[in-house]
PDB file of C-alpha atoms in Angstrom:
ATOM      1  CA  MET A 105       2.790  17.108  21.938  1.00  0.00           C
ATOM      2  CA  ASN A 106      -0.120  16.708  19.711  1.00  0.00           C
ATOM      3  CA  ARG A 107       1.541  14.705  16.868  1.00  0.00           C
ATOM      4  CA  TYR A 108      -1.279  15.929  14.563  1.00  0.00           C
ATOM      5  CA  THR A 109      -1.461  19.507  13.185  1.00  0.00           C
ATOM      6  CA  ASP A 110      -5.261  21.011  13.186  1.00  0.00           C
ATOM      7  CA  ASP A 111      -5.296  20.017  10.032  1.00  0.00           C
ATOM      8  CA  GLU A 112      -4.154  16.592  10.500  1.00  0.00           C
ATOM      9  CA  GLN A 113      -6.368  15.801  13.589  1.00  0.00           C
ATOM     10  CA  GLU A 114      -7.559  13.134  12.699  1.00  0.00           C
ATOM     11  CA  ALA A 115     -11.550  12.605  13.606  1.00  0.00           C
ATOM     12  CA  PHE A 116     -12.817   9.687  16.445  1.00  0.00           C
ATOM     13  CA  LYS A 117     -14.594   6.722  14.364  1.00  0.00           C
ATOM     14  CA  PRO A 118     -16.633   4.560  16.141  1.00  0.00           C
ATOM     15  CA  ARG A 119     -15.615   0.372  15.113  1.00  0.00           C
ATOM     16  CA  LEU A 120     -13.998  -2.525  16.284  1.00  0.00           C
ATOM     17  CA  TYR A 121     -12.027  -1.535  19.084  1.00  0.00           C
ATOM     18  CA  LYS A 122      -9.752  -3.795  21.741  1.00  0.00           C
ATOM     19  CA  LYS A 123     -10.536  -2.884  25.476  1.00  0.00           C
ATOM     20  CA  CYS A 124      -7.895  -1.962  26.599  1.00  0.00           C
ATOM     21  CA  GLU A 125      -7.577   0.043  23.350  1.00  0.00           C
ATOM     22  CA  LEU A 126      -9.956   2.725  24.241  1.00  0.00           C
ATOM     23  CA  ALA A 127      -9.009   2.640  27.568  1.00  0.00           C
ATOM     24  CA  MET A 128      -5.196   4.434  26.786  1.00  0.00           C
ATOM     25  CA  MET A 129      -7.402   6.364  24.539  1.00  0.00           C
ATOM     26  CA  TYR A 130      -9.770   8.016  27.243  1.00  0.00           C
ATOM     27  CA  PHE A 131      -6.658   7.735  29.325  1.00  0.00           C
ATOM     28  CA  PRO A 132      -4.074   8.364  27.515  1.00  0.00           C
ATOM     29  CA  ASN A 133      -1.210   9.236  30.225  1.00  0.00           C
ATOM     30  CA  ALA A 134      -1.681   5.776  32.119  1.00  0.00           C
ATOM     31  CA  THR A 135      -0.449   3.153  32.060  1.00  0.00           C
ATOM     32  CA  LYS A 136      -2.543   0.110  29.548  1.00  0.00           C
ATOM     33  CA  GLU A 137      -4.296  -1.986  32.916  1.00  0.00           C
ATOM     34  CA  SER A 138      -4.460   1.133  35.293  1.00  0.00           C
ATOM     35  CA  ALA A 139      -6.281   2.526  31.482  1.00  0.00           C
ATOM     36  CA  SER A 140      -8.134  -1.035  31.926  1.00  0.00           C
ATOM     37  CA  ARG A 141      -9.355  -0.916  35.330  1.00  0.00           C
ATOM     38  CA  SER A 142     -10.618   2.983  35.080  1.00  0.00           C
ATOM     39  CA  PHE A 143     -11.999   2.700  32.034  1.00  0.00           C
ATOM     40  CA  ARG A 144     -14.425  -0.920  33.529  1.00  0.00           C
ATOM     41  CA  ARG A 145     -14.984   1.274  36.716  1.00  0.00           C
ATOM     42  CA  TRP A 146     -16.310   4.238  34.529  1.00  0.00           C
ATOM     43  CA  LEU A 147     -17.973   2.344  32.337  1.00  0.00           C
ATOM     44  CA  SER A 148     -19.785   0.142  35.630  1.00  0.00           C
ATOM     45  CA  ARG A 149     -20.163   3.075  37.548  1.00  0.00           C
ATOM     46  CA  CYS A 150     -22.520   4.099  35.146  1.00  0.00           C
ATOM     47  CA  GLY A 151     -26.256   2.335  34.257  1.00  0.00           C
ATOM     48  CA  MET A 152     -28.234   3.512  32.842  1.00  0.00           C
ATOM     49  CA  MET A 153     -24.761   3.420  30.081  1.00  0.00           C
ATOM     50  CA  MET A 154     -24.217  -0.231  30.850  1.00  0.00           C
ATOM     51  CA  ARG A 155     -28.451  -1.128  30.379  1.00  0.00           C
ATOM     52  CA  GLU A 156     -27.740   0.093  27.147  1.00  0.00           C
ATOM     53  CA  LEU A 157     -24.619  -1.893  26.359  1.00  0.00           C
ATOM     54  CA  GLU A 158     -25.854  -5.007  28.042  1.00  0.00           C
ATOM     55  CA  ALA A 159     -28.830  -5.090  25.431  1.00  0.00           C
ATOM     56  CA  ALA A 160     -26.996  -4.303  22.769  1.00  0.00           C
ATOM     57  CA  GLY A 161     -25.272  -7.705  23.262  1.00  0.00           C
ATOM     58  CA  TYR A 162     -21.539  -6.174  26.002  1.00  0.00           C
ATOM     59  CA  ASP A 163     -20.636  -9.077  27.780  1.00  0.00           C
ATOM     60  CA  LYS A 164     -17.887  -8.302  30.453  1.00  0.00           C
ATOM     61  CA  ASN A 165     -15.000 -11.161  29.274  1.00  0.00           C
ATOM     62  CA  ARG A 166     -14.768 -10.160  26.006  1.00  0.00           C
ATOM     63  CA  GLN A 167     -11.893  -8.302  24.776  1.00  0.00           C
ATOM     64  CA  TYR A 168     -13.185  -6.240  21.776  1.00  0.00           C
ATOM     65  CA  LEU A 169     -15.985  -4.222  22.538  1.00  0.00           C
ATOM     66  CA  LEU A 170     -17.916  -4.463  19.134  1.00  0.00           C
ATOM     67  CA  LYS A 171     -18.911  -0.781  16.554  1.00  0.00           C
ATOM     68  CA  PRO A 172     -22.515  -0.359  17.997  1.00  0.00           C
ATOM     69  CA  GLU A 173     -20.881  -1.156  21.936  1.00  0.00           C
ATOM     70  CA  VAL A 174     -18.015   1.514  21.266  1.00  0.00           C
ATOM     71  CA  GLU A 175     -20.856   4.514  20.464  1.00  0.00           C
ATOM     72  CA  ILE A 176     -23.159   4.460  22.958  1.00  0.00           C
ATOM     73  CA  ILE A 177     -20.157   4.714  24.347  1.00  0.00           C
ATOM     74  CA  VAL A 178     -19.073   7.710  23.211  1.00  0.00           C
ATOM     75  CA  LYS A 179     -23.100   8.581  23.833  1.00  0.00           C
ATOM     76  CA  HIS A 180     -22.438   8.967  26.977  1.00  0.00           C
ATOM     77  CA  LEU A 181     -18.468   9.418  27.690  1.00  0.00           C
ATOM     78  CA  GLY A 182     -17.766  12.155  25.000  1.00  0.00           C
ATOM     79  CA  GLU A 183     -14.819  11.032  22.095  1.00  0.00           C
ATOM     80  CA  PRO A 184     -11.522   9.669  23.902  1.00  0.00           C
ATOM     81  CA  TYR A 185      -8.248  11.853  22.612  1.00  0.00           C
TER      82      TYR A 185
END
């Protein structure tokens, strides 16, 4: 069930996100752990995206994704939801 009407639908805005928060947006019906695991798998399997992320300073051990990193992910995967 969508909690927004068509007029109220919020557009995705790149900003600082916790990795698990963004993962849950891409995998809304999964558990937090499963969404995070699937999200990491998507990232690792897209070589071009990973090269761009690493050039932007991506750290796989950091809990947060910076706005430029989120923009790169959305460029390659599309907007979540």
